[in-house]
Coordinates of C-alpha atoms in Angstrom, one line a residue:
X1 CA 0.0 0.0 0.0
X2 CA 1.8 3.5 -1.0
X3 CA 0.9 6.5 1.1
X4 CA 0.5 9.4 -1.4
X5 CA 0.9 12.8 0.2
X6 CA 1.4 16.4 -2.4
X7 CA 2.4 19.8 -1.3
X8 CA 3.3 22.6 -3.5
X9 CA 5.7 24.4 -1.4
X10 CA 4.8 27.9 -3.1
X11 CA 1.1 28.2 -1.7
X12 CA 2.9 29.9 1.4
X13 CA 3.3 33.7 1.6
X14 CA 6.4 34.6 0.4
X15 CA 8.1 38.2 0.3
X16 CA 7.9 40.1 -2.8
X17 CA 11.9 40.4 -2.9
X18 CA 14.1 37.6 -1.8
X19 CA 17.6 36.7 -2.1
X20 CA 18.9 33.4 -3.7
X21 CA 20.5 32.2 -0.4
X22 CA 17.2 32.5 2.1
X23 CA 14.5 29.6 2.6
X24 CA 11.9 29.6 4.5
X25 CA 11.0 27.1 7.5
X26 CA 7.7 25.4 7.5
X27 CA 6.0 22.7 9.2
X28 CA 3.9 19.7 7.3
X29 CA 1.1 17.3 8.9
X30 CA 0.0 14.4 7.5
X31 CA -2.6 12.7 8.3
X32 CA -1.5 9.2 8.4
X33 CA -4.8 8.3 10.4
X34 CA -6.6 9.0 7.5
X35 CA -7.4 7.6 4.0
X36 CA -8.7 9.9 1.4
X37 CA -8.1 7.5 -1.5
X38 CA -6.6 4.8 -3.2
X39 CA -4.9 3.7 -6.4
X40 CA -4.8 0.8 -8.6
X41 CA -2.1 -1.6 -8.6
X42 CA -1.1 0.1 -12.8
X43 CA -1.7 3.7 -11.8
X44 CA 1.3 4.6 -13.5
X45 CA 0.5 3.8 -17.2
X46 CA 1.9 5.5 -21.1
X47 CA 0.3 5.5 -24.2
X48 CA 1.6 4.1 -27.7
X49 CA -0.5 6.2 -30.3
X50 CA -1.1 5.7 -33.9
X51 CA 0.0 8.5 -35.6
X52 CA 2.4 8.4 -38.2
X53 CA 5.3 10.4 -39.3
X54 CA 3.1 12.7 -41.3
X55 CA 1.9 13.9 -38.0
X56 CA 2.5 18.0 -38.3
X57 CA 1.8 20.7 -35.8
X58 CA 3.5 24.0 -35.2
X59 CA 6.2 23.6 -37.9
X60 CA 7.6 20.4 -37.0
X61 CA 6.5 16.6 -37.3
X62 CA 7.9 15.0 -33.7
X63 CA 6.2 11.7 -34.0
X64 CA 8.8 10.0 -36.7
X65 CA 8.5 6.1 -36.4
X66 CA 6.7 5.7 -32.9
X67 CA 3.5 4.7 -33.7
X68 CA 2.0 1.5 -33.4
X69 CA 2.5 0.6 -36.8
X70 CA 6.1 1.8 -37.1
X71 CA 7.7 1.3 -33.8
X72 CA 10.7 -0.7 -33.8
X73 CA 9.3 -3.0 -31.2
X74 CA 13.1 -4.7 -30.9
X75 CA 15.1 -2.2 -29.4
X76 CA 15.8 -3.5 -26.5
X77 CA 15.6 0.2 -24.6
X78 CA 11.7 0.1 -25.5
X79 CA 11.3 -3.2 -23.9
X80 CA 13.0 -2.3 -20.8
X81 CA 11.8 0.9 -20.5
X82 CA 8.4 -1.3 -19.6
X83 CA 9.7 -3.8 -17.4
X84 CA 11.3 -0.9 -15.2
X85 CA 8.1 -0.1 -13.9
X86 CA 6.9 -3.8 -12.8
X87 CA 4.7 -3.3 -14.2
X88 CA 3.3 -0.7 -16.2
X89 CA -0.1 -0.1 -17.7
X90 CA 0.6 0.7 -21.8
X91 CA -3.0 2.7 -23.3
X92 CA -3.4 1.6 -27.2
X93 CA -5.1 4.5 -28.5
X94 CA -5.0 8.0 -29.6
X95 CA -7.3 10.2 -32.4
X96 CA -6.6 8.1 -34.9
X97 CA -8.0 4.7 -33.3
X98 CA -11.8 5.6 -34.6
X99 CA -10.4 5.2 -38.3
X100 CA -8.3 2.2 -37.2
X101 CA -9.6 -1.5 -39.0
X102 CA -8.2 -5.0 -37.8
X103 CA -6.6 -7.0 -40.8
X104 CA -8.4 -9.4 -39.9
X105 CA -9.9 -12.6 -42.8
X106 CA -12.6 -11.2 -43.1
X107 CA -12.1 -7.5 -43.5
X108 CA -12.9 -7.3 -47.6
X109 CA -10.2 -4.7 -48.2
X110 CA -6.7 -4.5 -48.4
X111 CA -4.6 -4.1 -45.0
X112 CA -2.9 -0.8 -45.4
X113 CA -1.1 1.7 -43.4
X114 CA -2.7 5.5 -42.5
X115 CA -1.9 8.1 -45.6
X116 CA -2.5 11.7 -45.2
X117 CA -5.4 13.1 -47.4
X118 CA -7.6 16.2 -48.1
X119 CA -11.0 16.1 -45.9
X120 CA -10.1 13.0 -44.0
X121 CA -10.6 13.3 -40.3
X122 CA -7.7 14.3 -38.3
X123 CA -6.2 15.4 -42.4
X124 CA -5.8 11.2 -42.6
X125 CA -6.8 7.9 -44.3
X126 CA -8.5 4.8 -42.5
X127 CA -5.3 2.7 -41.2
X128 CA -5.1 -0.9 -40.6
X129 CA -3.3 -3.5 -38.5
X130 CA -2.0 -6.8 -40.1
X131 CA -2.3 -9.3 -37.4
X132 CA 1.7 -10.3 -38.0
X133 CA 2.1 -6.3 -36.6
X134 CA -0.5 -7.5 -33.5
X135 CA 1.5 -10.3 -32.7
X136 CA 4.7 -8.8 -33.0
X137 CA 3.5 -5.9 -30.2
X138 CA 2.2 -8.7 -27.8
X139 CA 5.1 -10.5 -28.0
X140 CA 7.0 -7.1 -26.5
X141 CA 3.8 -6.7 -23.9
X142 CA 4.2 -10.4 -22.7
X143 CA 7.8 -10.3 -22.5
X144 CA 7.7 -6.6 -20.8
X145 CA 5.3 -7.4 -18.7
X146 CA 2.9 -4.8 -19.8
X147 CA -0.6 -4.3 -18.4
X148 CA -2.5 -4.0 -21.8
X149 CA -5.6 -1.0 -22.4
X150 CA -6.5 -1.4 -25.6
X151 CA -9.0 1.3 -27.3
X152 CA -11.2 0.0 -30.2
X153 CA -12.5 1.8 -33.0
X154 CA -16.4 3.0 -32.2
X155 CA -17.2 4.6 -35.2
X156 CA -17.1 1.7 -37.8
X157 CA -20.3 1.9 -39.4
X158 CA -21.7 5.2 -38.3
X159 CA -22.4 7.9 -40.9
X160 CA -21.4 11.1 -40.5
X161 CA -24.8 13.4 -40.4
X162 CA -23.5 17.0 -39.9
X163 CA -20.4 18.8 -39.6
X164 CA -19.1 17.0 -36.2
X165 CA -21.4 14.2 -35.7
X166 CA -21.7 10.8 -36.4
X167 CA -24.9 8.8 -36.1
X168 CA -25.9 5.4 -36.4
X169 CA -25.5 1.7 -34.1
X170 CA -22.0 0.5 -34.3
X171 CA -20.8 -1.9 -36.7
X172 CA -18.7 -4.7 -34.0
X173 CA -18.3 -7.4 -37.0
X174 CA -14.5 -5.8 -37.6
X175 CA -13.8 -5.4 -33.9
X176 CA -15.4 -8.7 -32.4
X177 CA -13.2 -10.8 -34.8
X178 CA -10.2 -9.2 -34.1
X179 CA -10.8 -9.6 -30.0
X180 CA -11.9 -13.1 -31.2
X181 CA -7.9 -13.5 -32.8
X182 CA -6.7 -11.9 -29.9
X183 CA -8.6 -14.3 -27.2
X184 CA -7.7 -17.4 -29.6
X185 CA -3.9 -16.7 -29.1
X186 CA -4.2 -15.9 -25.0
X187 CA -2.8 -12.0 -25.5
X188 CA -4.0 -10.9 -22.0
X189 CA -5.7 -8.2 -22.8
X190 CA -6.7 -6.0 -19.4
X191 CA -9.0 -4.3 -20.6
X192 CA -11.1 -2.6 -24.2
X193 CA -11.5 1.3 -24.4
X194 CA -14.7 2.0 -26.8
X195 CA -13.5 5.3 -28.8
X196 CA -11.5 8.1 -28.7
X197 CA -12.7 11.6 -27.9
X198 CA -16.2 11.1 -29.4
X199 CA -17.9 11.9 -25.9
X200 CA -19.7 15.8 -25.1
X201 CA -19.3 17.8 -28.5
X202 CA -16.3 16.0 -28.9
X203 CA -12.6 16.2 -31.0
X204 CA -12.9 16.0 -34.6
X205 CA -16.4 13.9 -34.1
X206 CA -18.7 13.2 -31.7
X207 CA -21.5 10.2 -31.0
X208 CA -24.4 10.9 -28.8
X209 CA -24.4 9.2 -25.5
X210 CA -28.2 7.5 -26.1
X211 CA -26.5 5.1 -28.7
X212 CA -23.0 5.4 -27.3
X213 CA -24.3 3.7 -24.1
X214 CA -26.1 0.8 -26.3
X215 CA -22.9 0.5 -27.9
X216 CA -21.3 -0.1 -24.6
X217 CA -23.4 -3.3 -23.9
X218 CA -23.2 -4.7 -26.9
X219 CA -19.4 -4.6 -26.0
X220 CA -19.7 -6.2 -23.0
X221 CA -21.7 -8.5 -24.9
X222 CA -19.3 -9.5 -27.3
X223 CA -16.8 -9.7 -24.4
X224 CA -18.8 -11.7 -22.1
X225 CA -19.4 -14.2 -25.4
X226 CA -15.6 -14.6 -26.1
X227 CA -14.3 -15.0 -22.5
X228 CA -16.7 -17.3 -21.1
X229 CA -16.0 -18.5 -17.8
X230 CA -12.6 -17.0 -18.2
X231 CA -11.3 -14.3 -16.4
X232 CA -12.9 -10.8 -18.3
X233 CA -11.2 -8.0 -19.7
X234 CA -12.6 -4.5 -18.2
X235 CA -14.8 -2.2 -20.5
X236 CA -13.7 1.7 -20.1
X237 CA -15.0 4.4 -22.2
X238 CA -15.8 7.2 -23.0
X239 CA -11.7 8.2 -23.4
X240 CA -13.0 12.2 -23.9
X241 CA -12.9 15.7 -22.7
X242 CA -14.9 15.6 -19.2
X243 CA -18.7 16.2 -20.0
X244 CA -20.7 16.0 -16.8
X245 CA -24.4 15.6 -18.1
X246 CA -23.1 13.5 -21.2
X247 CA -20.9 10.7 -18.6
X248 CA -23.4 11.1 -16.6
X249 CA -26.4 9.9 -18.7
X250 CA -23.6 7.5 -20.2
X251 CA -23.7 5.3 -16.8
X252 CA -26.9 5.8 -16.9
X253 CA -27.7 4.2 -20.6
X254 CA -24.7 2.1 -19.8
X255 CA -27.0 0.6 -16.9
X256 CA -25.4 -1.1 -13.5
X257 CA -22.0 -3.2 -13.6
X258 CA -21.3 -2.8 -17.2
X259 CA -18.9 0.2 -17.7
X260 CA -16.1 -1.0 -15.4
X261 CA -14.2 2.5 -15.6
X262 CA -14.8 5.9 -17.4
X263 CA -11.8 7.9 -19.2
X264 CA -11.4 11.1 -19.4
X265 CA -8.3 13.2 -20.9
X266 CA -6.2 15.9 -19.8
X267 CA -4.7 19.0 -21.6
X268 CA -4.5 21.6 -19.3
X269 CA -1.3 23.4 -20.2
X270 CA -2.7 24.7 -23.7
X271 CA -1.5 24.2 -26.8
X272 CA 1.7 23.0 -27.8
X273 CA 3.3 26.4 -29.3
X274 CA 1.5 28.5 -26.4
X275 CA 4.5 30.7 -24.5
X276 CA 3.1 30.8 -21.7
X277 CA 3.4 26.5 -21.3
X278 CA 6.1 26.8 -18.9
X279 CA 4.8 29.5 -17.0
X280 CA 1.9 27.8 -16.2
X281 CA 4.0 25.0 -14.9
X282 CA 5.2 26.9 -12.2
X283 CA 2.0 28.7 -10.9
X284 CA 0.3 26.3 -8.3
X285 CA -3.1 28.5 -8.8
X286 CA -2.9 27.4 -12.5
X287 CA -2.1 23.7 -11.9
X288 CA -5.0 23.5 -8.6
X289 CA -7.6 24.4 -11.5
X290 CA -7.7 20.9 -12.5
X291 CA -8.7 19.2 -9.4
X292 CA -12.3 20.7 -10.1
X293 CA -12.0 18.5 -12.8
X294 CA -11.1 15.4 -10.8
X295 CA -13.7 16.3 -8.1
X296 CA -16.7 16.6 -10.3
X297 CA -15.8 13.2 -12.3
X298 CA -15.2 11.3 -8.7
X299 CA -18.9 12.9 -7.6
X300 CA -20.3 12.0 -11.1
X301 CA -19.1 8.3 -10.5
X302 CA -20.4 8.5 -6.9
X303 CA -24.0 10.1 -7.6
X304 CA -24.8 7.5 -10.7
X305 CA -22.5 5.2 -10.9
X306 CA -21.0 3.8 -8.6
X307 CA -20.1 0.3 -9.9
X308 CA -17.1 2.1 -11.8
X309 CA -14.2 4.3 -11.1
X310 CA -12.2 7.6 -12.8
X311 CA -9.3 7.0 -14.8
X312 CA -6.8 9.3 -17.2
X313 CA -7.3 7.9 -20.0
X314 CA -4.5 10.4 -21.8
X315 CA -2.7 13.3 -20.9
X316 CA -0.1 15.1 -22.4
X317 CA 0.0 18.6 -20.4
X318 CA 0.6 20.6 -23.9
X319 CA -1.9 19.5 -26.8
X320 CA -1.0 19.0 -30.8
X321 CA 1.9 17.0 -29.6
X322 CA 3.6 18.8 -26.9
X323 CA 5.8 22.0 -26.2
X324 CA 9.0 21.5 -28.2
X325 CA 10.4 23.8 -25.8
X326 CA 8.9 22.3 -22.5
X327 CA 7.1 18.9 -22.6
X328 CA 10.5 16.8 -23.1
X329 CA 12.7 18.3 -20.5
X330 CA 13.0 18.6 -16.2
X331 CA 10.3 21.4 -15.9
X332 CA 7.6 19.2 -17.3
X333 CA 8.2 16.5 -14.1
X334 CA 6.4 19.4 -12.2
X335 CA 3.5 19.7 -14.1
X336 CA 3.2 15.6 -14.9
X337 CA 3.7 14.7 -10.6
X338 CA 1.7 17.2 -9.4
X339 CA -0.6 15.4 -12.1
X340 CA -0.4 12.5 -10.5
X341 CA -1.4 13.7 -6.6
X342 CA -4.1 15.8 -7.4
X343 CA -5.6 13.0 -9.9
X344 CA -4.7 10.0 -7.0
X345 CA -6.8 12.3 -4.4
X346 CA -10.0 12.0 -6.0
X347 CA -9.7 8.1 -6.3
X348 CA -8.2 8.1 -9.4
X349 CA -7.2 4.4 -10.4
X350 CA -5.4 4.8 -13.5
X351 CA -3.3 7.9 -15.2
X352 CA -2.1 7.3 -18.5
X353 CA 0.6 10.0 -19.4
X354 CA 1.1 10.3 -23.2
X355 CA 3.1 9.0 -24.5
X356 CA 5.5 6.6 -24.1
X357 CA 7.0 7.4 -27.1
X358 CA 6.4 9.9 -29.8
X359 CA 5.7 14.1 -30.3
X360 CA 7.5 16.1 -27.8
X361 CA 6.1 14.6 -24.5
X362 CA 7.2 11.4 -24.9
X363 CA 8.8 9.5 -21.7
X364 CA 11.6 7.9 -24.4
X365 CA 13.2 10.2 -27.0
X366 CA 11.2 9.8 -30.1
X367 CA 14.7 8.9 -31.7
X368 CA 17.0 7.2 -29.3
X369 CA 14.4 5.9 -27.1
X370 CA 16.3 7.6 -24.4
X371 CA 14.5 8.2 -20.9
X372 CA 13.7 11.9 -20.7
X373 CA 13.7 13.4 -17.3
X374 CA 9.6 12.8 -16.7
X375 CA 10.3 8.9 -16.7
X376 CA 12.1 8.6 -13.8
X377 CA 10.0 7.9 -10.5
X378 CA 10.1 5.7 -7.0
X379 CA 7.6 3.9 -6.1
X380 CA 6.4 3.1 -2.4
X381 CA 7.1 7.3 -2.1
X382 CA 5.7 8.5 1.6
X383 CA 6.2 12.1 1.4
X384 CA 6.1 14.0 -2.5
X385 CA 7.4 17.5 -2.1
X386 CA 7.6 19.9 -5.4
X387 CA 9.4 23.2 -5.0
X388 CA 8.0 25.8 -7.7
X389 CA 9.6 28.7 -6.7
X390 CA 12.5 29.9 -8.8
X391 CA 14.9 31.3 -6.0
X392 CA 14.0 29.9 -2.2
X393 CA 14.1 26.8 -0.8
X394 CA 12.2 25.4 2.2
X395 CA 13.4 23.8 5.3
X396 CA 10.7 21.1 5.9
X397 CA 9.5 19.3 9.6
X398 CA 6.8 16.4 9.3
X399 CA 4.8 15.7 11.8
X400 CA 1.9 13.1 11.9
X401 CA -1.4 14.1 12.8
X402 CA -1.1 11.1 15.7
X403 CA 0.7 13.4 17.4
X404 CA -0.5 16.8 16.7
X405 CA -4.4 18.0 17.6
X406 CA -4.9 19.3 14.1
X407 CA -7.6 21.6 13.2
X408 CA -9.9 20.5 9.8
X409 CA -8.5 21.7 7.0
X410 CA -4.9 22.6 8.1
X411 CA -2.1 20.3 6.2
X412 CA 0.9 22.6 5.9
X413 CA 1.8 25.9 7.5
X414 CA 5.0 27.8 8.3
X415 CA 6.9 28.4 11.7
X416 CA 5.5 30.2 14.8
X417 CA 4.8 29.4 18.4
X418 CA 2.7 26.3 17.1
X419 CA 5.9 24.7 15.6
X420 CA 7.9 26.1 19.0
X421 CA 5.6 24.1 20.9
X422 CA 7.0 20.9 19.5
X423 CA 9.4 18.4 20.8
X424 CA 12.2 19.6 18.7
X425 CA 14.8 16.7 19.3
X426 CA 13.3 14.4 17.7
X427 CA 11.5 13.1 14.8
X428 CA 7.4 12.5 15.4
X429 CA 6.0 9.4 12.5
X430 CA 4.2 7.7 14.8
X431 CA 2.4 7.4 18.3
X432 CA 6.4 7.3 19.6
X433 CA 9.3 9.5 19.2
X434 CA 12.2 8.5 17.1
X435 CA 15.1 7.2 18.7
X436 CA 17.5 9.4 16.5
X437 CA 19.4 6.6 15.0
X438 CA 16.8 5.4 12.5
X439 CA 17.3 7.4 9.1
X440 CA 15.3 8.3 5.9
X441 CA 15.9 8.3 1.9
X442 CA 15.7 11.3 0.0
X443 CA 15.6 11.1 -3.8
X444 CA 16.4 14.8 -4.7
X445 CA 15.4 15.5 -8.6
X446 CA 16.8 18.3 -10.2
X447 CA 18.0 20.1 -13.6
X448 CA 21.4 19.6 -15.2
X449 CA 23.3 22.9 -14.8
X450 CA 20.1 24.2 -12.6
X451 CA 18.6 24.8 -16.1
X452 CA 14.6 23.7 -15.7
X453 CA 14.6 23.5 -19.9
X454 CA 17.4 21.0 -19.4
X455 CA 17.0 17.1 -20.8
X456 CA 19.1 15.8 -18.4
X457 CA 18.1 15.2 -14.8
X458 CA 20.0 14.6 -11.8
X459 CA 19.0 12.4 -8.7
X460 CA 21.1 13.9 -5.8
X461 CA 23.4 15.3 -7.9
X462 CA 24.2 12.8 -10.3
X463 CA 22.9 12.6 -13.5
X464 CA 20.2 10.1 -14.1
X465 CA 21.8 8.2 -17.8
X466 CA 21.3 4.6 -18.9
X467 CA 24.3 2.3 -18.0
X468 CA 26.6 0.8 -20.7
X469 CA 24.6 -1.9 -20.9
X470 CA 21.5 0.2 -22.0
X471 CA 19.6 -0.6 -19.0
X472 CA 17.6 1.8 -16.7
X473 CA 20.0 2.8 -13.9
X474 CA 19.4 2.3 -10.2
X475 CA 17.9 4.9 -8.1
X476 CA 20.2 5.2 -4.8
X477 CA 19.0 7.9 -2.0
X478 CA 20.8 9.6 0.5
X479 CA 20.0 8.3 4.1
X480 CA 19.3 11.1 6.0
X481 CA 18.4 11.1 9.9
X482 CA 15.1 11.1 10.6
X483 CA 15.8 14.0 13.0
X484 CA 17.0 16.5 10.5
X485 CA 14.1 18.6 9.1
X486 CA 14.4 17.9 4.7
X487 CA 15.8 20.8 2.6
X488 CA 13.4 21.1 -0.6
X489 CA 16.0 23.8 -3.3
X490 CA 14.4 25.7 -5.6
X491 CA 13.3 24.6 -8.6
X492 CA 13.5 20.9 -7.4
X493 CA 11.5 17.9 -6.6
X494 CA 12.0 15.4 -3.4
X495 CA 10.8 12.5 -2.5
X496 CA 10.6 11.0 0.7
X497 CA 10.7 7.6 2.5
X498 CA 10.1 7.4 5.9
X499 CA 10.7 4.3 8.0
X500 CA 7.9 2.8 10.4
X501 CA 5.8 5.7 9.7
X502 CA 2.4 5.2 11.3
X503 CA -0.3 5.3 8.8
X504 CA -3.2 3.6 9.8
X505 CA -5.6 4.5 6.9
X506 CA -3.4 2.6 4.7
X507 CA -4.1 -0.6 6.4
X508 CA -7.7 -0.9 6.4

């Protein structure tokens, strides 16, 4: 069980004027006694998209050969790039899955890749997968370990009836007998997404949630037909934009114990050419706007149905393929972990960041399949602390709320007589006082050269590179005394491991 806590450091008052040398003391509770959400085993999860090399925005075409027809599925950096994670949940999908057809016997036209031509949705061709290609990726998700999402395509055989909509039942002859090849050769598939963006007034097209939601049971259909008494895949949808009348009427339609999850995607940075990017990246007003976004979904779920549970379906901070500028270097770690907390307090199960390859916010370089800086995390992390201001660090206690008579509502506040009235000598995790020999890690993440636009990043001062070997390199932390209060510098990220800290809402 991992105990998630997330502070943004800069929420205190700070001076108008500082100098580079000063930090600031303040005091953090947690509130070990309590649980205000869980996770899912795969919370951490990356997308592999379909777009292909013709994929333009802004100038530039970032995507080259990572899509999930092109990928060179045998490098052997892709492959442990997945296993690192043990494991990691990989999200087949993207705005090109609704034009996507399976190669399979009896599709009645020939198998071929996406071209880009004049009207077509998203400026491209229908695109299909051979079932050689479909093997070929299972074989890296078996041997990775992967945890496989995998989005079908929901508008085969709708019409389109106006600019923007589509209308019709869904055609599921295409799509049932490629899940019927892919139960046939035991590809454990975790779960089917039904579309891409098609939910609300949606990207490119939209479906209305009346037939959507019969859709939805005809998949579950289909899916209770193939699997029989075996164990079943999950069915998520809608994988759009946050609508709260249209997913709520869609678990409504949808009926009890049928949609297992719904997915919803995440742009909240603007688009991918917008200055202001990085900015917002360092204002914690900007980045708390999304939580009302979290909290209306997890009330949504709640108030009509409550059989199923919020995921991130995608999420790629910057849209049209990320920020050249910000998306694949140190700064972006801010935006994608704070992410991460604020999604994982409103019982979020899964976040899927895209992408795992590809565009400019890509965990692996699009090219060398290199680890940019926002691939690196821990796991079992007790304490997450992000430090957004650009010149003063923060000298950090913890306390847990076992020991402290904490009034609702207060998490984190700086020195004064409350903080005075502490025991200072030691270190207060639990109902006892620390003994003073016990110690702590600390995994301190920061920018080569203290540049935030840098690609490298450094855990305690060392740059974090792949060994000669190719393979994902160890993360070591510095043992600290649990005593010592934890210096957060600016600009930087820390996370924190506590030993025999008392949490008793993660054991119920």
């Amino acid at each position: 069980m991992r105990l998630w806590v997330l502070f943004l450091l800069p929420l205190l008052c700070l001076p108008a004027s500082i100098r580079s040398e000063d930090y600031s003391d303040v005091t953090v509770i947690v509130r070990g006694s309590e649980t205000i959400a869980s996770t899912s085993n795969e919370f951490v999860c990356a997308t592999m998209d379909w777009w292909p090399p013709e994929k333009c925005n802004y100038d530039q075409c970032p995507w080259g050969q990572a899509s999930v027809l092109n990928l060179d599925l045998t490098n052997p950096l892709l492959a442990k790039a997945i296993q690192a994670f043990s494991p990691l949940r990989v999200r087949v999908g993207g705005s090109l899955q609704d034009q996507v057809v399976y190669g399979t016997p009896n599709l009645g036209s020939p198998c071929n890749p996406f071209t880009k031509v004049s009207g077509g949705l998203f400026g491209f061709s229908q695109g299909c997968i051979t079932m050689e290609r479909w093997d070929a990726i299972n074989d890296l998700f078996v041997n990775a370990g992967a945890v496989v999402t995998f989005g079908l395509n929901a508008l085969q055989g709708r019409q389109q009836i106006r600019k923007g909509v589509w209308g019709g039942a869904w055609n599921s002859s295409n799509a049932r007998e490629f899940m019927e090849y892919t139960v046939s050769r035991n590809y454990p598939i975790d779960s089917w997404e039904f579309g891409n963006e098609l939910s609300g007034s949606g990207i490119g097209a939209s479906v209305g949630v009346e037939q959507y939601g019969k859709d939805i049971i005809e998949l579950q259909s289909i899916i209770n037909q193939l699997y029989g008494d075996s164990t079943k895949p999950l069915v998520v949808a809608p994988g759009g934009f946050y609508d709260q009348k249209w997913f709520a009427q869609l678990l409504k339609v949808s009926g009890p114990n049928v949609l297992n999850a719904m997915t919803h995607h995440i742009y909240n940075l603007g688009a991918g050419n917008d200055p202001q990017v990085a900015n917002r990246i360092l204002n914690p007003q900007y980045l708390s706007r999304v939580s009302d976004t979290f909290r209306s979904l997890q009330l949504t779920i709640q108030r009509h149905g409550p059989w199923s549970a919020p995921w991130v379906g995608e999420a790629g901070g910057a849209y049209n393929s990320g920020s050249r500028q910000v998306s694949n270097t140190f700064l972006n770690s801010f935006w994608y972990l704070d992410q991460l907390g604020q999604s994982a307090k409103y019982d979020t199960k899964v976040y899927c960041r895209q992408a795992l390859i590809g565009g400019n916010y890509g965990l692996l370089d699009t090219d060398t399949f290199v680890p940019n800086p926002d691939y690196y995390r821990q796991g079992g992390v007790a304490l997450l602390l992000l430090n957004l201001h650009r010149s003063m660090g923060f000298m950090v206690s913890v306390r847990n709320d076992l020991n402290v008579d904490l009034a609702e509502g207060q998490g984190i506040r700086r020195d004064s007589a409350f903080v005075h009235g502490l025991k200072r000598t030691v270190y207060w995790v639990g109902s006892k006082a620390s003994d003073g020999l016990k110690k702590r890690e600390e995994y301190h993440l920061s920018a080569k050269d203290g540049n935030p636009f840098a690609r490298t990043m450094l855990l305690n001062g060392a740059p974090l590179e792949l060994t000669e070997d190719g393979d994902i390199p160890q993360l070591y932390p510095v043992q600290v005394s649990v005593n010592s209060p934890i210096y957060v510098a600016p600009l930087t990220i820390a996370f924190v491991v506590f030993p025999d800290f008392e949490a008793e809402g993660c054991s119920r």
